[in-house]
mmCIF file of C-alpha atoms in Angstrom:
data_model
loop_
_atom_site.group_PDB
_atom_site.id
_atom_site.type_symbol
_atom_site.label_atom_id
_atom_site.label_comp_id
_atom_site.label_asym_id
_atom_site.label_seq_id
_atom_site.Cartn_x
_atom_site.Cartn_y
_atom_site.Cartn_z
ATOM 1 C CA UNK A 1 81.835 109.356 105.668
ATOM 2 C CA UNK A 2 81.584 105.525 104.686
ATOM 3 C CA UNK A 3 83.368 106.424 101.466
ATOM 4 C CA UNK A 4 82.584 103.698 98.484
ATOM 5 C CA UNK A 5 80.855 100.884 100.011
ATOM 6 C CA UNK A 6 79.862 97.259 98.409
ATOM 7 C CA UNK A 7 77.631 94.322 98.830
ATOM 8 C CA UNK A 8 78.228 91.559 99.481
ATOM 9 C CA UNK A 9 82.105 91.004 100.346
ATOM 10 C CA UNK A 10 82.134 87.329 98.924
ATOM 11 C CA UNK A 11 79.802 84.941 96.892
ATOM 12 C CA UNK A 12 79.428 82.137 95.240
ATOM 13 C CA UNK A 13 77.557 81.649 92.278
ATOM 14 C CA UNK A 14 76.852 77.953 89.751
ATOM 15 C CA UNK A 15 77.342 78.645 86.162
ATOM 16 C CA UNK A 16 74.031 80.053 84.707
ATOM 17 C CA UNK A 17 72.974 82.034 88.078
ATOM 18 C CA UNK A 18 72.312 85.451 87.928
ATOM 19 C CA UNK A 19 73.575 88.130 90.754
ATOM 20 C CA UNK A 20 73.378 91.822 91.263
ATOM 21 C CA UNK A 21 76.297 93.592 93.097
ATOM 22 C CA UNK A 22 75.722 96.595 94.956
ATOM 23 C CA UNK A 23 77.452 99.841 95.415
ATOM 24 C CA UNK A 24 77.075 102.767 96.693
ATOM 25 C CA UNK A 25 79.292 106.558 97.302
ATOM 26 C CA UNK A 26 78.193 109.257 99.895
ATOM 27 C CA UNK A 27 81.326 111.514 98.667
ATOM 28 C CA UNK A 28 78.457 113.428 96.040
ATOM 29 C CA UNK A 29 80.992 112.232 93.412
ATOM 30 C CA UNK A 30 78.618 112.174 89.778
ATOM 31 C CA UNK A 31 81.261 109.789 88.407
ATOM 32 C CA UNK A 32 80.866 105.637 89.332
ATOM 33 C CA UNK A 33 83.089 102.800 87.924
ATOM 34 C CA UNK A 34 83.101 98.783 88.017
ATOM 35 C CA UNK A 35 86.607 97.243 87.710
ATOM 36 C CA UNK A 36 87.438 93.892 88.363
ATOM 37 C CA UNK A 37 90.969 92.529 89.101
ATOM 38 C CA UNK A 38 92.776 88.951 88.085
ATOM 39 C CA UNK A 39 95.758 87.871 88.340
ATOM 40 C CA UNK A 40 98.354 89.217 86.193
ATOM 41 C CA UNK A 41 95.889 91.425 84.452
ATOM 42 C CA UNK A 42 95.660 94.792 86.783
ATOM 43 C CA UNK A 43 92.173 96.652 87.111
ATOM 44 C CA UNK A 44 90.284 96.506 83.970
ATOM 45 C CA UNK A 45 86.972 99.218 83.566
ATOM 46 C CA UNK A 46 83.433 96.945 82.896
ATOM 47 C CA UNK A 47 81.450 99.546 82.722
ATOM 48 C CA UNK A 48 80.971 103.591 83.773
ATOM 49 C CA UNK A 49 79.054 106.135 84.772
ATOM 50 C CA UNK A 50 79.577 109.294 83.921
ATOM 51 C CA UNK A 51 76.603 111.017 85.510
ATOM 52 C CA UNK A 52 73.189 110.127 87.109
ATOM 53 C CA UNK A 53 70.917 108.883 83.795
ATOM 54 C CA UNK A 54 74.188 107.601 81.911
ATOM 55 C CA UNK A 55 76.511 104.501 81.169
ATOM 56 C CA UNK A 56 79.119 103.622 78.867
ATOM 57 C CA UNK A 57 80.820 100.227 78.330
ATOM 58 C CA UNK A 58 84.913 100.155 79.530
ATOM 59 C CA UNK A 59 87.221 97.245 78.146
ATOM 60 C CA UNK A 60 85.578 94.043 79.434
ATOM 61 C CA UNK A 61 81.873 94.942 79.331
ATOM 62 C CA UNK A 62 80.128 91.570 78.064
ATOM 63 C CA UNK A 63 78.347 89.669 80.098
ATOM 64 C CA UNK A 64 77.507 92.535 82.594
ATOM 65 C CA UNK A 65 75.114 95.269 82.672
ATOM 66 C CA UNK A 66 74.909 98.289 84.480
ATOM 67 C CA UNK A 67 71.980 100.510 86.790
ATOM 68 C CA UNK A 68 72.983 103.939 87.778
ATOM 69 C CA UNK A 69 70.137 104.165 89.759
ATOM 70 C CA UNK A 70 70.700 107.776 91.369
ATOM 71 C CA UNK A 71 73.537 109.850 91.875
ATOM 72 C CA UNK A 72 74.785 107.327 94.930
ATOM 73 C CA UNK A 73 74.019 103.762 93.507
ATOM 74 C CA UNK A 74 75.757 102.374 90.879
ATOM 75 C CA UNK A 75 74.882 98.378 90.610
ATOM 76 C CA UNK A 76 76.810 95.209 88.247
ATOM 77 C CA UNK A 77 74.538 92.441 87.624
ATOM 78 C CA UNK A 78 75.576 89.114 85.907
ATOM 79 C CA UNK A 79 72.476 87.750 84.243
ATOM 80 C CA UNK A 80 74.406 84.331 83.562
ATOM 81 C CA UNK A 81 77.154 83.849 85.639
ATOM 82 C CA UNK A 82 80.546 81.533 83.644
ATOM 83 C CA UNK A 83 83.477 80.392 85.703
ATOM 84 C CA UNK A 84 85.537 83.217 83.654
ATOM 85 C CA UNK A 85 83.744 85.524 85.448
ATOM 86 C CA UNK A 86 85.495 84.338 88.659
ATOM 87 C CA UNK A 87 87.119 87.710 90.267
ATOM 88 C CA UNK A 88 87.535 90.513 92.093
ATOM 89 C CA UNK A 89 84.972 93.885 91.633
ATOM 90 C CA UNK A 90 85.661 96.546 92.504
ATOM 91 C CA UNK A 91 83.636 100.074 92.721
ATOM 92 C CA UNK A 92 84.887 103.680 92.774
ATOM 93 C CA UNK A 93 83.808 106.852 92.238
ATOM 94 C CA UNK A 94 85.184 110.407 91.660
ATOM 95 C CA UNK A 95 84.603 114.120 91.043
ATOM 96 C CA UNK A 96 85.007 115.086 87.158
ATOM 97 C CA UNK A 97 87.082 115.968 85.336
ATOM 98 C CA UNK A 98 89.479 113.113 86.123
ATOM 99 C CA UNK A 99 89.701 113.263 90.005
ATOM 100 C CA UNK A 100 91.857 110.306 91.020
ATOM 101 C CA UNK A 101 88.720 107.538 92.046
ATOM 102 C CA UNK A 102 88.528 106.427 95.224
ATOM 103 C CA UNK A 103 87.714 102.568 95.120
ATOM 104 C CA UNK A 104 85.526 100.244 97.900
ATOM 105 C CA UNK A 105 86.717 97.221 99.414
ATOM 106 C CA UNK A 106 85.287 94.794 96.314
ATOM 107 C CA UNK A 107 83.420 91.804 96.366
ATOM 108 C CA UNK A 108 85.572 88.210 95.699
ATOM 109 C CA UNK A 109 82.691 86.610 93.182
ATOM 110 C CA UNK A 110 83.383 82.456 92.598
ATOM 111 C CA UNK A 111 80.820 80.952 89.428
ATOM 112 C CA UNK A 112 81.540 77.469 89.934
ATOM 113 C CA UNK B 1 96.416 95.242 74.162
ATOM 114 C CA UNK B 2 97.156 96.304 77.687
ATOM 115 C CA UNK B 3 98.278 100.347 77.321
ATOM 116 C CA UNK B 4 99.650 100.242 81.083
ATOM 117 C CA UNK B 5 102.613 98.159 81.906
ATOM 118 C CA UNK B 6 104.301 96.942 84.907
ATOM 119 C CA UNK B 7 107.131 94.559 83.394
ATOM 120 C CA UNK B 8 108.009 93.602 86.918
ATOM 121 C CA UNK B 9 104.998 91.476 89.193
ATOM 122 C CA UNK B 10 107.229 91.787 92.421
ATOM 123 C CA UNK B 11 110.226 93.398 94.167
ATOM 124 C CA UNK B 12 112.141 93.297 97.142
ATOM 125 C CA UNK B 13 113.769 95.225 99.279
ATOM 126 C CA UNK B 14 115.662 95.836 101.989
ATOM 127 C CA UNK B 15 114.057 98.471 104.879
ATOM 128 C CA UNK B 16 115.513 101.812 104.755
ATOM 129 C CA UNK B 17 116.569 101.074 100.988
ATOM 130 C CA UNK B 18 115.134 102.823 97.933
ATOM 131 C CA UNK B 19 112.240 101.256 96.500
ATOM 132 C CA UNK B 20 111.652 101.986 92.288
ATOM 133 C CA UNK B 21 108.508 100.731 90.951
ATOM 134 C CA UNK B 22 108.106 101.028 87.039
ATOM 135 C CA UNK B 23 105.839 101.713 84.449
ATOM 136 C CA UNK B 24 105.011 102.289 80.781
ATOM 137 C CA UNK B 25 102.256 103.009 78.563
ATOM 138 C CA UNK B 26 101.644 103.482 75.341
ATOM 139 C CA UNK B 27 99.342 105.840 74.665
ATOM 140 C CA UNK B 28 100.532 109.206 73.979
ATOM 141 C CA UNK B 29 97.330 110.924 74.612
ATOM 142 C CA UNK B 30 97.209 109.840 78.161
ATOM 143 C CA UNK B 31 97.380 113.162 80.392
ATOM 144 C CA UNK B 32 97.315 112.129 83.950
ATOM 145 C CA UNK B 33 98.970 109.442 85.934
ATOM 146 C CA UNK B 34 98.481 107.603 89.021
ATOM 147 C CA UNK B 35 99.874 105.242 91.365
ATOM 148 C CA UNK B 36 97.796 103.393 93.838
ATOM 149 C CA UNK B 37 98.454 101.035 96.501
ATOM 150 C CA UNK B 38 96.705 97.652 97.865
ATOM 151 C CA UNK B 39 96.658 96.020 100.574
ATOM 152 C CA UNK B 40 95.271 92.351 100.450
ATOM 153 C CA UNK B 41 91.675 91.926 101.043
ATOM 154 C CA UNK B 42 90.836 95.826 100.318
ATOM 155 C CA UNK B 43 90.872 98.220 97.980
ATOM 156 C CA UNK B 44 93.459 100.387 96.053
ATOM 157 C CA UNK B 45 93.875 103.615 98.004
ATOM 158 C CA UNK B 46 95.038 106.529 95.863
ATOM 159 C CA UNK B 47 99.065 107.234 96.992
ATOM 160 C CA UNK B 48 100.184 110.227 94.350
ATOM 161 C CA UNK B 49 99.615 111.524 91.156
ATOM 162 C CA UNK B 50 101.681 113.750 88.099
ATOM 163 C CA UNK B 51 100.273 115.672 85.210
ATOM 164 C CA UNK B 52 101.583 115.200 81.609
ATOM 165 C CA UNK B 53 103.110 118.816 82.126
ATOM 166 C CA UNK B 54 105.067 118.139 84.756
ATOM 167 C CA UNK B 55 108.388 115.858 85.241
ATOM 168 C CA UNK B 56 108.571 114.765 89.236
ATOM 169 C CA UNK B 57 105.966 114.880 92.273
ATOM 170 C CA UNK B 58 107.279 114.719 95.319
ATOM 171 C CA UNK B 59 104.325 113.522 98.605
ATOM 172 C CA UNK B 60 106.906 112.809 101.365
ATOM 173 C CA UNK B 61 109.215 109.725 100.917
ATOM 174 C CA UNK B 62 107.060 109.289 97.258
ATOM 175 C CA UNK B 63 108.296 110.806 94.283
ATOM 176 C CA UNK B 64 106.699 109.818 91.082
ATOM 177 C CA UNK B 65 108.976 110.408 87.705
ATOM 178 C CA UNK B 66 107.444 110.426 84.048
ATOM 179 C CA UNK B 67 109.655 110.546 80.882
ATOM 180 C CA UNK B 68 107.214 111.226 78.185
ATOM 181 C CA UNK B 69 109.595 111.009 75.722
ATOM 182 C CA UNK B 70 109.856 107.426 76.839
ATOM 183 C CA UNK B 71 106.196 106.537 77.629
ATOM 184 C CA UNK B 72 108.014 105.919 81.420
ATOM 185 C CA UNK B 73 106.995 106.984 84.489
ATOM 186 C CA UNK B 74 108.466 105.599 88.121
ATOM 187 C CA UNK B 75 107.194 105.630 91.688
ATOM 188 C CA UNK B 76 110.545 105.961 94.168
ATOM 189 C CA UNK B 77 109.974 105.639 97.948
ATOM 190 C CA UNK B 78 112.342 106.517 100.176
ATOM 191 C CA UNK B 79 113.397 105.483 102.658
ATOM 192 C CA UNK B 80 111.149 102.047 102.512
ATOM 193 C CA UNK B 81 109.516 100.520 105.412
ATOM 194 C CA UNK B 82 108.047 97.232 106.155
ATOM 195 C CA UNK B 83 104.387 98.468 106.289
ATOM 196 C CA UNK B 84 104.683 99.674 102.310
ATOM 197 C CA UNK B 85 104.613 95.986 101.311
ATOM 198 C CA UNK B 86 101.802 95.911 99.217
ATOM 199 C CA UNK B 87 100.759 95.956 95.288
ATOM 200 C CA UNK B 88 101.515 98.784 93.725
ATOM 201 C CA UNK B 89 99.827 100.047 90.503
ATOM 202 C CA UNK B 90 100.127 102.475 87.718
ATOM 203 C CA UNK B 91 97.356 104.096 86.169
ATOM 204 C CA UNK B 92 96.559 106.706 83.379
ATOM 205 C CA UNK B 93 93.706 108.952 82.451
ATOM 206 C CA UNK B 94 92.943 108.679 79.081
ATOM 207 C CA UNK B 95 91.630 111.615 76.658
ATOM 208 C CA UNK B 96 87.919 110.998 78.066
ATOM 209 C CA UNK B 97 88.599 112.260 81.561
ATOM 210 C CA UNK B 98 86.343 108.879 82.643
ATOM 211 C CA UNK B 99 88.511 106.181 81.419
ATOM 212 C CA UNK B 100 91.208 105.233 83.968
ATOM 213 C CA UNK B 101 93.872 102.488 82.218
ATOM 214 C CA UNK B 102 95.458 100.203 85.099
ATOM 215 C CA UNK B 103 98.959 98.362 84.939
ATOM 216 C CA UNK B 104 98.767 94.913 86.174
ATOM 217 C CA UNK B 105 100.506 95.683 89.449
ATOM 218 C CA UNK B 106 103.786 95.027 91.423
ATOM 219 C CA UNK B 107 103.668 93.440 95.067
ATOM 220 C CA UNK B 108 106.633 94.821 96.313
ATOM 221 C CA UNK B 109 108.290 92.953 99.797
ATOM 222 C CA UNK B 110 110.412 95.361 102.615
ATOM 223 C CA UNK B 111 112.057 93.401 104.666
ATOM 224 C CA UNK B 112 112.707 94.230 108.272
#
């Protein structure tokens, strides 16, 4: 098993580009989550998936949206990328109700 | 507001010494909590968990403590070891069994 995976590992984006960021489980989990991580500020949730056919917003959602586009693929785009949005995303997935998630190796995003 | 805390962003210790990572929250609802570990360049990997009902965990040299009556909760490893250098954080499962709240992480240092 591959576990969570994510495309790509590292880009780099100028302010006002747009970028879709891929992940994907093959663990069967129905639960999918975005995080991303700065400095000093721990894991915070963008977005979630609950199930296959449903998202919900987490504590930093603006500026992102969401496709859970089957029960494997869960996929963050940035439709205008800002230099705030400079990070690290992560991607993890788990059984409900509440199964610890397990998280993929995240992709290091830079919006100059 | 950040509901997970980790007061301290790094540690060191000496190998074979006690290592104590801490932890607080604020959220009384929270049910479930976590600890994770990071090495650079990949993703948290889940290390050991404790429900609300109990008071200690115990995985090997990890034992996890929560106070509830202080909102506390604190990862021990014993005895350390140079290869559990990493950042360590907290996390708690909120009332919606989707929502996982992240501290902002300790990097703790074992010297050899």
């Amino acid at each position: 098993n591959a576990g969570v995976t994510q495309t790509p590992k590292f880009q780099v984006l100028k302010t006002g580009q747009s970028m879709t960021l891929q992940c994907a489980q093959d663990m069967n989990h129905n639960s999918m989550y975005w995080y991303r991580q700065d400095p000093g500020m721990g894991l915070r949730l963008i977005y979630y998936s609950a199930s296959e056919g449903t998202t919900d917003k987490g504590e930093v959602p603006n500026g992102y949206n969401v496709s859970r586009l089957n029960k494997r693929e869960f996929s963050l785009r940035l439709e205008s990328a800002a230099p705030s949005q400079t990070s690290v995303y992560f991607c993890a997935s788990n059984f409900p109700p509440g199964g610890e998630p397990s998280f993929g190796p995240g992709t290091r995003l830079l919006v100059l | 507001d950040q509901q997970v805390k980790q007061n301290s962003p790094s540690l060191s210790v000496q190998e074979g010494r006690i290592s104590i990572l801490n932890c607080d929250y604020t959220n009384s609802m929270f049910d479930y909590f976590l600890w994770y570990k990071k090495y650079p360049a990949e993703g948290p990997t889940f290390l050991i968990s404790i429900s609300s009902i109990k008071d200690k965990n115990e995985d090997g040299r990890f034992t996890v403590f929560l106070n509830k009556s202080a909102k506390h909760l604190s990862l021990h490893i014993v005895p350390s070891q140079p290869g559990d250098s990493a950042v360590y954080f907290c996390a708690a499962r909120g009332y919606n069994f989707n929502k996982f709240y992240f501290g902002s992480g300790t990097k703790l240092n074992v010297k050899p």
